[in-house]
PDB file of C-alpha atoms in Angstrom:
ATOM      1  CA  MET A   1      -0.040   0.075  -0.207  1.00  0.00           C
ATOM      2  CA  GLY A   2       1.423   3.075  -1.176  1.00  0.00           C
ATOM      3  CA  ALA A   3       1.781   6.187   1.596  1.00  0.00           C
ATOM      4  CA  GLU A   4      -0.785   8.326   0.266  1.00  0.00           C
ATOM      5  CA  ALA A   5      -3.743   5.198   0.386  1.00  0.00           C
ATOM      6  CA  LEU A   6      -2.466   4.438   3.951  1.00  0.00           C
ATOM      7  CA  VAL A   7      -2.608   7.957   4.832  1.00  0.00           C
ATOM      8  CA  GLY A   8      -6.380   8.275   3.542  1.00  0.00           C
ATOM      9  CA  ARG A   9      -7.113   4.735   5.263  1.00  0.00           C
ATOM     10  CA  VAL A  10      -6.250   6.122   8.439  1.00  0.00           C
ATOM     11  CA  LEU A  11      -7.970   9.534   8.178  1.00  0.00           C
ATOM     12  CA  ALA A  12     -10.942   7.953   6.721  1.00  0.00           C
ATOM     13  CA  LEU A  13     -11.135   5.060   9.851  1.00  0.00           C
ATOM     14  CA  GLY A  14     -10.467   7.756  12.321  1.00  0.00           C
ATOM     15  CA  ALA A  15     -13.470   9.961  11.218  1.00  0.00           C
ATOM     16  CA  TRP A  16     -16.009   7.544  10.584  1.00  0.00           C
ATOM     17  CA  GLY A  17     -14.601   5.504  13.535  1.00  0.00           C
ATOM     18  CA  SER A  18     -15.467   8.773  15.821  1.00  0.00           C
ATOM     19  CA  GLY A  19     -18.529   9.664  14.138  1.00  0.00           C
ATOM     20  CA  ALA A  20     -19.923   6.016  14.660  1.00  0.00           C
ATOM     21  CA  LEU A  21     -18.737   6.169  18.293  1.00  0.00           C
ATOM     22  CA  VAL A  22     -20.107   9.739  18.910  1.00  0.00           C
ATOM     23  CA  ALA A  23     -23.503   8.763  17.163  1.00  0.00           C
ATOM     24  CA  ALA A  24     -23.949   5.643  19.060  1.00  0.00           C
ATOM     25  CA  GLY A  25     -23.091   7.419  22.357  1.00  0.00           C
ATOM     26  CA  LEU A  26     -25.854   9.996  21.496  1.00  0.00           C
ATOM     27  CA  LEU A  27     -28.256   7.300  20.860  1.00  0.00           C
ATOM     28  CA  SER A  28     -27.923   5.519  23.489  1.00  0.00           C
ATOM     29  CA  GLY A  29     -27.067   8.027  25.980  1.00  0.00           C
ATOM     30  CA  SER A  30     -23.722   7.119  26.627  1.00  0.00           C
ATOM     31  CA  ASN A  31     -21.298   9.190  27.576  1.00  0.00           C
ATOM     32  CA  ALA A  32     -18.256   6.660  27.640  1.00  0.00           C
ATOM     33  CA  LEU A  33     -19.141   6.199  23.950  1.00  0.00           C
ATOM     34  CA  VAL A  34     -19.476  10.143  23.017  1.00  0.00           C
ATOM     35  CA  ARG A  35     -15.555  10.447  25.085  1.00  0.00           C
ATOM     36  CA  ALA A  36     -14.318   7.489  23.054  1.00  0.00           C
ATOM     37  CA  GLY A  37     -15.488   9.119  19.639  1.00  0.00           C
ATOM     38  CA  VAL A  38     -13.943  12.096  20.886  1.00  0.00           C
ATOM     39  CA  VAL A  39     -10.456  10.460  21.610  1.00  0.00           C
ATOM     40  CA  LEU A  40     -10.245   8.755  18.525  1.00  0.00           C
ATOM     41  CA  LEU A  41     -10.816  11.638  16.886  1.00  0.00           C
ATOM     42  CA  VAL A  42      -8.031  13.929  18.512  1.00  0.00           C
ATOM     43  CA  ALA A  43      -5.858  10.409  18.279  1.00  0.00           C
ATOM     44  CA  THR A  44      -6.153  10.307  14.146  1.00  0.00           C
ATOM     45  CA  PRO A  45      -3.516  12.960  13.581  1.00  0.00           C
ATOM     46  CA  PHE A  46      -0.974  10.844  15.973  1.00  0.00           C
ATOM     47  CA  LEU A  47      -1.802   7.871  14.069  1.00  0.00           C
ATOM     48  CA  ARG A  48      -1.701   9.617  10.641  1.00  0.00           C
ATOM     49  CA  VAL A  49       1.964  11.096  11.706  1.00  0.00           C
ATOM     50  CA  ALA A  50       2.936   7.226  13.071  1.00  0.00           C
ATOM     51  CA  ALA A  51       2.035   5.563  10.027  1.00  0.00           C
ATOM     52  CA  MET A  52       4.039   8.239   7.988  1.00  0.00           C
ATOM     53  CA  ALA A  53       7.184   7.709  10.608  1.00  0.00           C
ATOM     54  CA  GLY A  54       6.596   3.856   9.741  1.00  0.00           C
ATOM     55  CA  THR A  55       6.436   4.492   6.098  1.00  0.00           C
ATOM     56  CA  PHE A  56       9.540   6.528   5.948  1.00  0.00           C
ATOM     57  CA  ALA A  57      11.452   3.940   7.618  1.00  0.00           C
ATOM     58  CA  ARG A  58      10.367   1.157   5.468  1.00  0.00           C
ATOM     59  CA  ARG A  59      11.397   2.818   2.512  1.00  0.00           C
ATOM     60  CA  GLY A  60      14.779   3.912   4.340  1.00  0.00           C
ATOM     61  CA  GLU A  61      14.385   7.130   4.199  1.00  0.00           C
ATOM     62  CA  ARG A  62      15.706   8.254   7.785  1.00  0.00           C
ATOM     63  CA  LYS A  63      15.637  11.857   7.637  1.00  0.00           C
ATOM     64  CA  PHE A  64      12.005  11.961   6.773  1.00  0.00           C
ATOM     65  CA  ALA A  65      11.309   9.170   9.415  1.00  0.00           C
ATOM     66  CA  LEU A  66      13.420  11.043  12.021  1.00  0.00           C
ATOM     67  CA  TYR A  67      11.439  14.527  11.346  1.00  0.00           C
ATOM     68  CA  ALA A  68       8.210  12.433  11.221  1.00  0.00           C
ATOM     69  CA  CYS A  69       9.114  11.048  14.899  1.00  0.00           C
ATOM     70  CA  ALA A  70      10.232  14.635  16.164  1.00  0.00           C
ATOM     71  CA  VAL A  71       6.959  15.903  15.145  1.00  0.00           C
ATOM     72  CA  LEU A  72       4.930  13.280  16.567  1.00  0.00           C
ATOM     73  CA  LEU A  73       6.936  13.821  20.069  1.00  0.00           C
ATOM     74  CA  LEU A  74       6.344  17.306  20.090  1.00  0.00           C
ATOM     75  CA  MET A  75       2.368  16.800  19.670  1.00  0.00           C
ATOM     76  CA  CYS A  76       2.827  14.617  22.500  1.00  0.00           C
ATOM     77  CA  ALA A  77       4.657  17.178  24.011  1.00  0.00           C
ATOM     78  CA  GLY A  78       1.746  19.515  23.332  1.00  0.00           C
ATOM     79  CA  ILE A  79      -0.879  17.269  24.746  1.00  0.00           C
ATOM     80  CA  GLY A  80       1.077  16.693  27.608  1.00  0.00           C
ATOM     81  CA  LEU A  81       1.599  20.385  28.332  1.00  0.00           C
ATOM     82  CA  GLY A  82      -2.152  21.093  27.770  1.00  0.00           C
ATOM     83  CA  LEU A  83      -3.325  18.238  30.176  1.00  0.00           C
ATOM     84  CA  ARG A  84      -0.613  19.340  32.781  1.00  0.00           C
ATOM     85  CA  GLY A  85      -2.617  23.019  32.965  1.00  0.00           C
TER      86      GLY A  85
END
C-alpha cells in the first residue's frame, strides 16, 4: 500500500470511527461512547504521523522518518503540557 493510500485510510477510519462512536453514544445516552469518539478523533492526527514515520522508515528514508518522529514527539509534548494545565 502506498503512503498516500495509507494516510487516506488512517484518516478515513479515524473520522468514520469517531463519528460512529459519537453517534452511538448520543443515541444510547452513553457518555463513555461519546468520549471514546472524541478521543479517537483527537488521536487520528497522531496515528497519521506515526503511519508516515513507519512508511518512511520502511522505505529507508531515515531523514524523513526522524522528522516524522520529531513531529510526533512535539505533538505528544503539546498534549502533555495541555493536560498538565
